Coordinates of C-alpha atoms and ligand atoms in Angstrom, one line a residue:
M1 CA 0.0 0.0 0.0
D2 CA 1.3 3.4 -0.9
D3 CA 0.8 5.0 2.4
L4 CA -0.1 8.6 2.9
M5 CA 3.3 10.1 3.7
T6 CA 3.6 13.1 5.9
E7 CA 5.1 16.1 4.2
G8 CA 6.0 19.5 5.3
A9 CA 2.6 20.3 3.8
R10 CA 0.5 23.3 4.3
P11 CA -2.0 23.1 7.0
A12 CA -5.2 21.4 5.8
G13 CA -7.4 23.2 8.3
A14 CA -8.9 26.2 6.7
R15 CA -10.7 26.8 3.4
P16 CA -8.4 28.6 0.9
A17 CA -9.0 32.3 0.6
P18 CA -11.3 33.1 -2.3
A19 CA -9.4 33.4 -5.6
H20 CA -9.0 36.8 -7.2
G21 CA -9.3 37.1 -10.9
Q22 CA -8.7 34.0 -13.1
I23 CA -8.0 30.8 -11.2
D24 CA -5.5 28.6 -12.9
V25 CA -6.9 25.3 -11.8
L26 CA -4.2 23.3 -13.6
D27 CA -1.5 25.1 -11.7
R28 CA -3.1 23.8 -8.5
Y29 CA -4.1 20.4 -9.8
P30 CA -1.5 19.5 -12.5
A31 CA -2.5 15.8 -12.5
H32 CA -6.0 16.8 -13.6
A33 CA -5.0 18.1 -17.0
G34 CA -7.2 16.1 -19.4
A35 CA -8.8 14.2 -16.6
A36 CA -12.0 12.2 -17.3
R37 CA -15.3 13.8 -16.4
L38 CA -17.4 11.8 -14.0
Y39 CA -20.6 13.5 -15.2
G40 CA -22.5 14.2 -18.4
D41 CA -21.7 12.5 -21.7
S42 CA -18.6 10.7 -20.6
I43 CA -20.6 8.5 -18.2
S44 CA -23.7 8.1 -20.2
G45 CA -22.4 5.1 -22.0
D46 CA -20.6 2.0 -20.6
V47 CA -19.4 3.3 -17.2
D48 CA -17.5 0.0 -16.5
A49 CA -15.5 0.6 -19.6
L50 CA -14.6 4.0 -18.3
Y51 CA -13.4 2.5 -15.0
R52 CA -11.3 0.0 -17.0
R53 CA -9.8 2.7 -19.1
L54 CA -9.0 4.9 -16.0
R55 CA -7.4 1.9 -14.3
A56 CA -5.3 1.1 -17.4
E57 CA -4.2 4.8 -17.7
H58 CA -3.7 5.8 -14.1
G59 CA -3.7 2.7 -11.9
P60 CA -5.8 2.3 -8.8
V61 CA -6.3 6.0 -8.2
A62 CA -7.3 8.3 -11.1
P63 CA -7.7 12.1 -11.4
V64 CA -11.3 12.9 -12.3
L65 CA -13.5 16.0 -12.7
L66 CA -16.9 16.2 -10.9
E67 CA -19.8 18.3 -12.1
G68 CA -18.5 21.8 -13.1
D69 CA -15.1 20.3 -13.7
I70 CA -14.2 20.3 -10.0
P71 CA -11.1 18.1 -9.4
A72 CA -11.2 15.0 -7.3
W73 CA -9.6 11.5 -7.2
L74 CA -11.5 8.3 -8.0
V75 CA -10.2 5.4 -6.0
L76 CA -10.6 2.4 -8.2
G77 CA -8.4 -0.2 -6.5
Y78 CA -10.1 -2.5 -4.0
R79 CA -7.2 -2.2 -1.5
E80 CA -6.9 1.5 -1.9
A81 CA -10.7 2.1 -1.6
Y82 CA -10.7 -0.1 1.5
Y83 CA -7.8 1.8 3.0
V84 CA -9.3 5.3 2.3
A85 CA -12.7 4.3 3.8
S86 CA -11.2 2.6 6.8
R87 CA -8.5 5.2 7.7
A88 CA -10.7 8.0 9.1
D89 CA -7.6 9.6 10.6
L90 CA -5.9 10.1 7.2
Y91 CA -9.0 10.6 5.0
I92 CA -11.3 12.7 7.1
R93 CA -15.0 13.4 6.9
D94 CA -14.8 17.1 7.4
S95 CA -15.3 19.0 4.1
A96 CA -14.0 22.2 5.7
V97 CA -10.5 21.1 4.8
W98 CA -11.3 20.8 1.1
N99 CA -8.8 22.8 -1.0
A100 CA -11.2 23.4 -3.9
W101 CA -14.0 25.3 -2.1
D102 CA -13.2 28.5 -4.0
L103 CA -13.9 26.7 -7.3
V104 CA -17.4 25.5 -6.2
P105 CA -20.4 27.5 -7.3
A106 CA -23.1 28.3 -4.8
D107 CA -25.6 26.1 -6.6
W108 CA -23.3 23.2 -7.1
P109 CA -25.5 20.1 -7.2
L110 CA -23.2 18.0 -5.1
R111 CA -23.2 20.4 -2.2
P112 CA -25.8 18.5 -0.2
A113 CA -23.6 15.4 -0.5
L114 CA -20.8 17.1 1.3
G115 CA -22.4 17.6 4.7
N116 CA -22.7 21.4 4.7
G117 CA -21.9 21.5 8.4
G118 CA -24.6 19.0 9.3
D119 CA -23.9 17.0 12.4
S120 CA -25.8 13.8 11.7
V121 CA -24.1 10.4 12.1
T122 CA -22.9 10.8 8.5
W123 CA -20.7 13.8 9.2
V124 CA -19.6 13.6 12.8
T125 CA -16.4 11.7 13.7
G126 CA -14.6 10.0 16.7
A127 CA -16.5 9.9 20.0
E128 CA -19.3 12.0 18.7
H129 CA -19.8 9.6 15.8
A130 CA -19.8 6.6 18.2
R131 CA -22.6 8.4 20.2
H132 CA -24.8 8.7 17.1
S133 CA -23.8 5.4 15.5
D134 CA -24.2 3.3 18.7
A135 CA -27.8 4.7 19.1
I136 CA -28.7 4.0 15.5
H137 CA -27.3 0.5 15.8
E138 CA -29.4 -0.2 18.9
V139 CA -32.5 1.5 17.4
L140 CA -32.3 -0.5 14.1
A141 CA -31.3 -3.8 15.9
A142 CA -34.6 -3.6 17.8
V143 CA -36.5 -4.1 14.6
D144 CA -37.8 -7.7 14.7
P145 CA -36.8 -9.3 11.3
F146 CA -39.8 -11.7 11.4
E147 CA -42.3 -8.9 12.0
L148 CA -40.5 -6.8 9.3
R149 CA -40.7 -9.7 6.9
A150 CA -44.4 -10.2 7.6
R151 CA -45.1 -6.4 7.1
C152 CA -43.1 -6.5 3.8
E153 CA -45.1 -9.4 2.5
R154 CA -48.3 -7.4 3.1
I155 CA -46.8 -4.3 1.5
A156 CA -45.6 -6.3 -1.5
D157 CA -49.0 -8.0 -1.9
E158 CA -50.9 -4.6 -1.7
L159 CA -48.6 -3.1 -4.3
I160 CA -48.9 -6.1 -6.7
D161 CA -52.7 -6.0 -6.3
T162 CA -52.6 -2.5 -7.9
F163 CA -51.3 -3.9 -11.2
A164 CA -51.7 -7.7 -11.2
D165 CA -54.8 -7.6 -13.4
R166 CA -53.2 -5.5 -16.1
G167 CA -50.7 -8.0 -17.5
R168 CA -48.0 -5.3 -17.7
A169 CA -46.3 -2.9 -15.3
E170 CA -43.4 -0.5 -14.8
L171 CA -41.8 -2.0 -11.7
M172 CA -39.5 0.7 -10.5
Y173 CA -42.2 3.3 -9.7
S174 CA -45.1 0.9 -9.0
F175 CA -43.0 -1.4 -6.8
A176 CA -39.3 -1.1 -6.2
H177 CA -39.2 2.5 -5.0
V178 CA -42.3 2.2 -2.9
M179 CA -41.5 -1.0 -1.1
P180 CA -38.5 0.3 0.9
A181 CA -40.2 3.7 1.5
R182 CA -43.3 1.9 3.0
A183 CA -41.1 -0.5 5.0
I184 CA -39.1 2.4 6.5
A185 CA -42.3 4.3 7.3
G186 CA -43.4 1.2 9.3
V187 CA -40.1 1.0 11.1
L188 CA -40.3 4.7 12.1
G189 CA -43.9 4.4 13.1
I190 CA -45.2 7.0 10.5
P191 CA -48.9 7.2 11.2
A192 CA -51.2 5.6 8.5
E193 CA -52.6 9.0 7.4
D194 CA -49.1 10.4 6.7
T195 CA -47.7 7.3 5.0
A196 CA -48.9 7.9 1.5
G197 CA -47.5 11.5 1.4
M198 CA -44.3 10.5 3.1
V199 CA -43.7 7.7 0.6
Q200 CA -44.4 10.0 -2.3
D201 CA -42.0 12.6 -0.9
L202 CA -39.2 10.1 -0.2
V203 CA -39.3 8.8 -3.8
A204 CA -39.4 12.4 -5.2
L205 CA -36.4 13.4 -3.1
F206 CA -34.0 11.4 -5.3
D207 CA -35.8 11.9 -8.5
H208 CA -34.3 15.3 -9.2
S209 CA -37.9 16.4 -9.9
T210 CA -38.9 20.0 -9.5
D211 CA -40.7 18.8 -6.3
A212 CA -37.5 17.5 -4.6
L213 CA -36.9 20.6 -2.5
A214 CA -40.5 20.9 -1.4
A215 CA -40.6 17.1 -0.7
H216 CA -37.5 17.6 1.5
G217 CA -39.2 20.4 3.4
R218 CA -42.4 18.3 4.0
L219 CA -40.4 15.3 5.2
M220 CA -38.4 17.4 7.6
A221 CA -41.7 19.0 8.9
L222 CA -43.3 15.5 9.3
V223 CA -40.3 14.1 11.3
T224 CA -40.0 17.2 13.4
R225 CA -43.7 16.9 14.4
L226 CA -43.3 13.2 15.2
I227 CA -40.2 13.8 17.3
T228 CA -42.2 16.3 19.5
Q229 CA -45.1 13.8 19.7
R230 CA -42.9 10.8 20.6
R231 CA -41.0 12.7 23.2
D232 CA -44.3 13.3 25.0
N233 CA -45.8 9.9 24.2
P234 CA -43.2 7.3 23.2
G235 CA -44.2 4.1 21.4
V236 CA -42.1 1.1 20.2
D237 CA -41.1 2.6 16.9
A238 CA -37.6 3.8 15.8
I239 CA -38.4 7.5 16.3
S240 CA -39.5 6.9 19.9
R241 CA -36.3 4.8 20.5
M242 CA -34.1 7.6 19.1
V243 CA -35.7 10.4 21.2
T244 CA -35.7 8.3 24.4
H245 CA -32.2 6.9 23.9
P246 CA -29.7 7.5 26.7
A247 CA -27.5 9.4 24.2
A248 CA -29.9 12.3 24.9
F249 CA -30.2 13.7 21.4
T250 CA -31.5 17.2 20.9
D251 CA -34.4 17.6 18.5
V252 CA -32.1 18.8 15.8
E253 CA -29.7 15.8 16.2
A254 CA -32.6 13.4 16.3
L255 CA -34.1 15.0 13.1
Q256 CA -30.8 14.7 11.3
D257 CA -30.2 11.1 12.2
I258 CA -33.7 10.0 11.5
F259 CA -33.4 11.8 8.2
A260 CA -30.1 9.9 7.4
I261 CA -32.0 6.6 8.1
L262 CA -34.8 7.7 5.8
A263 CA -32.6 8.8 3.0
S264 CA -30.1 5.9 3.2
G265 CA -32.9 3.4 3.6
Q266 CA -34.9 4.0 0.5
Q267 CA -33.0 4.6 -2.7
P268 CA -30.3 1.9 -2.4
V269 CA -32.8 -0.7 -1.4
A270 CA -35.0 0.2 -4.3
Y271 CA -32.1 -0.2 -6.7
W272 CA -31.1 -3.5 -5.0
I273 CA -34.6 -4.8 -5.8
G274 CA -34.6 -3.4 -9.4
N275 CA -31.1 -4.7 -10.2
T276 CA -31.9 -8.1 -8.8
L277 CA -35.1 -8.4 -10.8
R278 CA -33.2 -7.3 -13.9
L279 CA -30.5 -10.0 -13.4
L280 CA -33.1 -12.7 -12.7
L281 CA -35.1 -11.8 -15.7
A282 CA -32.3 -11.1 -18.2
D283 CA -29.6 -13.6 -17.4
P284 CA -30.2 -17.1 -18.8
R285 CA -28.3 -18.6 -15.8
F286 CA -31.1 -17.4 -13.6
A287 CA -34.0 -17.6 -16.0
T288 CA -33.7 -21.3 -16.2
T289 CA -33.6 -21.8 -12.4
L290 CA -36.3 -19.2 -11.5
A291 CA -39.1 -21.8 -11.6
G292 CA -36.9 -23.9 -9.4
G293 CA -37.5 -21.7 -6.3
R294 CA -36.0 -19.1 -4.1
R295 CA -32.4 -20.2 -3.9
S296 CA -31.6 -18.2 -7.0
V297 CA -33.0 -15.0 -5.5
G298 CA -30.3 -15.0 -2.8
Q299 CA -27.6 -15.7 -5.3
A300 CA -28.8 -13.0 -7.6
M301 CA -28.9 -10.5 -4.7
T302 CA -25.3 -11.2 -3.8
E303 CA -24.2 -11.0 -7.4
V304 CA -25.8 -7.6 -7.7
L305 CA -24.0 -6.4 -4.6
W306 CA -20.7 -7.2 -6.5
E307 CA -21.6 -6.3 -10.1
D308 CA -24.3 -3.6 -9.8
P309 CA -23.8 -2.0 -6.4
P310 CA -26.7 0.3 -5.7
V311 CA -24.3 2.9 -4.1
A312 CA -21.7 2.8 -7.0
N313 CA -19.5 5.6 -5.6
F314 CA -19.4 7.6 -2.4
T315 CA -17.5 10.6 -1.4
G316 CA -17.1 12.5 1.9
R317 CA -13.4 11.8 2.3
W318 CA -10.6 14.5 2.3
A319 CA -6.9 14.0 2.6
V320 CA -5.6 15.3 5.9
R321 CA -2.1 15.9 4.5
A322 CA -0.1 15.5 1.4
G323 CA 1.3 12.1 0.3
Q324 CA 1.0 9.2 -2.1
L325 CA -1.9 6.9 -2.7
G326 CA -1.9 4.2 -5.4
G327 CA 1.0 5.9 -7.1
Q328 CA -0.6 9.3 -7.2
R329 CA 0.5 12.5 -5.5
I330 CA -2.4 13.6 -3.3
Q331 CA -2.4 17.1 -1.9
A332 CA -3.6 18.1 1.6
G333 CA -7.3 18.8 1.4
D334 CA -7.9 16.9 -1.9
M335 CA -11.3 15.2 -2.3
L336 CA -11.5 11.4 -2.8
V337 CA -14.4 9.5 -4.3
V338 CA -14.5 5.8 -3.2
G339 CA -15.3 3.9 -6.3
V340 CA -17.3 1.0 -5.0
A341 CA -18.3 -0.4 -8.4
A342 CA -14.8 -0.2 -9.7
A343 CA -13.2 -1.6 -6.6
N344 CA -15.6 -4.5 -6.5
A345 CA -14.4 -5.3 -10.1
D346 CA -10.7 -4.8 -9.4
P347 CA -8.8 -7.6 -11.2
E348 CA -6.5 -7.8 -8.1
V349 CA -9.4 -9.3 -6.1
R350 CA -11.5 -10.6 -9.0
P351 CA -9.1 -12.1 -11.5
D352 CA -11.9 -14.0 -13.2
P353 CA -15.1 -12.0 -13.0
A354 CA -16.9 -14.7 -15.0
A355 CA -16.4 -17.1 -12.1
G356 CA -19.1 -15.3 -10.1
P357 CA -18.8 -14.3 -6.5
G358 CA -20.2 -17.5 -5.0
G359 CA -20.8 -16.9 -1.3
N360 CA -18.0 -14.3 -1.0
Q361 CA -19.3 -11.2 0.8
A362 CA -16.1 -9.1 0.7
Y363 CA -17.7 -6.5 -1.5
L364 CA -17.3 -2.8 -0.6
T365 CA -20.9 -2.2 -1.3
F366 CA -21.9 -1.3 2.2
G367 CA -18.6 0.7 2.8
T368 CA -16.1 -0.1 5.5
G369 CA -14.6 1.7 8.5
E370 CA -16.4 3.7 11.1
H371 CA -19.0 5.2 8.6
R372 CA -19.9 1.9 6.9
C373 CA -23.5 1.1 6.6
P374 CA -24.7 -0.1 10.1
F375 CA -25.0 -3.9 10.2
P376 CA -28.6 -3.8 11.4
A377 CA -29.4 -1.5 8.4
Q378 CA -27.8 -4.0 6.1
E379 CA -30.0 -6.8 7.5
L380 CA -33.0 -4.6 7.3
A381 CA -32.2 -3.8 3.6
E382 CA -31.8 -7.5 2.9
V383 CA -35.2 -8.5 4.5
V384 CA -37.0 -5.7 2.5
A385 CA -35.3 -6.5 -0.8
Q386 CA -35.5 -10.2 -0.6
T387 CA -39.2 -10.2 0.5
A388 CA -40.0 -7.8 -2.3
V389 CA -38.4 -10.0 -5.0
E390 CA -39.7 -13.3 -3.6
V391 CA -43.3 -12.2 -3.3
L392 CA -43.3 -10.7 -6.7
L393 CA -42.0 -13.9 -8.3
D394 CA -44.4 -16.0 -6.3
R395 CA -47.4 -13.9 -7.4
L396 CA -46.3 -13.4 -11.0
P397 CA -44.3 -16.5 -11.9
D398 CA -44.1 -15.8 -15.6
L399 CA -42.8 -12.3 -15.2
T400 CA -40.9 -11.3 -18.4
L401 CA -39.0 -8.1 -19.5
A402 CA -41.1 -6.1 -21.8
V403 CA -38.1 -4.7 -23.6
P404 CA -34.7 -6.2 -24.5
A405 CA -32.4 -6.1 -21.5
D406 CA -29.9 -3.9 -23.4
D407 CA -32.6 -1.3 -23.8
L408 CA -33.1 -0.8 -20.0
L409 CA -31.7 2.6 -19.0
W410 CA -29.5 3.3 -15.9
N411 CA -29.8 6.4 -13.7
P412 CA -27.2 8.7 -15.2
A413 CA -25.9 9.8 -11.8
I414 CA -22.4 8.4 -11.1
W415 CA -23.2 7.9 -7.4
V416 CA -25.8 5.2 -7.9
R417 CA -26.4 2.1 -10.1
G418 CA -30.1 1.6 -10.6
L419 CA -32.6 1.4 -13.4
T420 CA -34.7 4.3 -14.4
T421 CA -37.6 2.0 -15.4
L422 CA -38.3 -1.7 -15.5
P423 CA -41.2 -2.6 -17.8
V424 CA -42.5 -6.1 -17.5
T425 CA -45.3 -8.3 -18.8
F426 CA -47.0 -11.3 -17.1
T427 CA -50.2 -13.3 -17.2
S428 CA -52.9 -11.2 -15.6
A429 CA -54.1 -12.5 -12.2
Ligands
HEM1 C1 -28.7 -1.9 -0.5 C2 -28.9 -1.2 0.5 C3 -27.9 -0.2 1.1 C4 -26.6 0.1 0.6 C5 -25.9 -0.4 -0.7 C6 -26.0 1.0 1.6 C7 -24.7 1.5 1.4 C8 -24.2 2.4 2.4 C9 -22.8 2.8 2.3 C10 -21.8 2.6 1.1 C11 -22.6 3.6 3.4 C12 -21.3 4.2 3.8 C13 -21.0 5.6 3.1 C14 -19.7 6.1 3.6 O1 -18.8 5.5 4.2 O2 -19.5 7.3 3.3 C15 -23.8 3.6 4.1 C16 -24.0 4.3 5.3 C17 -25.2 4.4 6.0 N1 -26.3 3.6 5.8 FE1 -26.6 2.3 4.3 N2 -26.9 1.2 2.6 C18 -28.0 0.5 2.3 C19 -29.2 0.4 3.1 C20 -29.4 1.1 4.3 C21 -30.6 1.1 5.1 C22 -31.8 0.3 4.8 C23 -30.4 2.0 6.1 C24 -31.3 2.3 7.2 C25 -32.5 1.8 7.5 C26 -29.1 2.5 6.0 C27 -28.5 3.4 6.8 C28 -27.2 3.9 6.7 C29 -26.7 4.9 7.6 C30 -27.4 5.5 8.8 C31 -25.4 5.2 7.2 C32 -24.4 6.2 7.8 C33 -23.4 5.4 8.7 C34 -22.4 6.3 9.3 O3 -22.0 7.4 8.7 O4 -21.9 6.0 10.4 N3 -28.5 2.0 4.8 N4 -24.7 2.8 3.5

């Protein structure tokens, strides 16, 4: 491992002073001359081919440009990605140290993904992180998986009832996005009368629709109201457990953590469901065994975590000091993007991708290190996704893609791997 070597280095603590006049970005980021763009046209095609090209040209760490041509490093090597995500002392979570703030426009679309001073579990570190993270672990671990499974079976049945007599459906919006949103609503104890609106808002939040901002506001208002109610009148739901937890969260802290659970719990699970269905329906290895039962569902779900990880890249890591990583010269305050999809496909750990992962669960799909996806959240995600897929296949056993698999479109955002739509046909029930 090319370790991050200490160098005389300028302090990484403060944002650089605003630039005056023309900024010569390449003087500051010489390795980024001609760097690949991780947005727009360059990622609209075969993104795996882009990762392979970057790996061949630059090795395990490649200079890239984010939206607006903002320089960052994409960590493509499995070992390097693991190292960056697990060494919170060297690659810190605090975006205040970022050396490119002066290049970033006020309306930069990735700003919300950088924390912006929030102090939810996602952004705090050290002992404060443990305080938030331990509470979230306990709160989510208290969810009974059998009860959750039974609730998810009911939700799946209700959703399937809405289209089962039509013989065709678009599964992402009528099923895959709604399943985890309703499951999380149940875990949080969202009252029945608020659930439909909450589910709609949660789906809209990631849809880049014009309603996303308003949806965000309504969700925050709903959770704020429920926090107040549950403080006075606690129940057995996750919001009650958060506000009565010995960590003694303030209302603002509880709101931010509950919001992190909501946001993290919907979109990746929806894409896990969608990507698994695509694999099961499109890949002849599974198509032939589908009728044979449920064993293939678990295999397909694991394969998706390796090949089509719902969170394909994540950021929120900044180099604390100058040094080397994967043969590249990293400056203090540089931003790193952990390339989950690329790292999972690293030939160093997957010399023969055609061999399939088998039972190997060493994928980086849930992250690693102190900010990895909490284990009870992973279990919750698995129960929701697996129940969704199994009930759907039980109810509509002759489910078939309505378009050739190659015509299915992926969400163009580099951060996720998920289908925009999943049209299917089946025999009407
Ligand atoms: C397929 C499903 C899921 C995937 C692929 C996924 C992936 C991830 C990843 C990669 C991270 C780490 C990001 C980083 O290190 O910067 C993360 C963190 C997190 N996830 Fe998940 N997640 C999933 C489902 C869920 C669910 C269902 C919940 C909650 C019910 C959840 C709650 C969280 C929380 C609270 C964090 C922040 C942990 C921290 O910062 O300490 N996730 N997730």
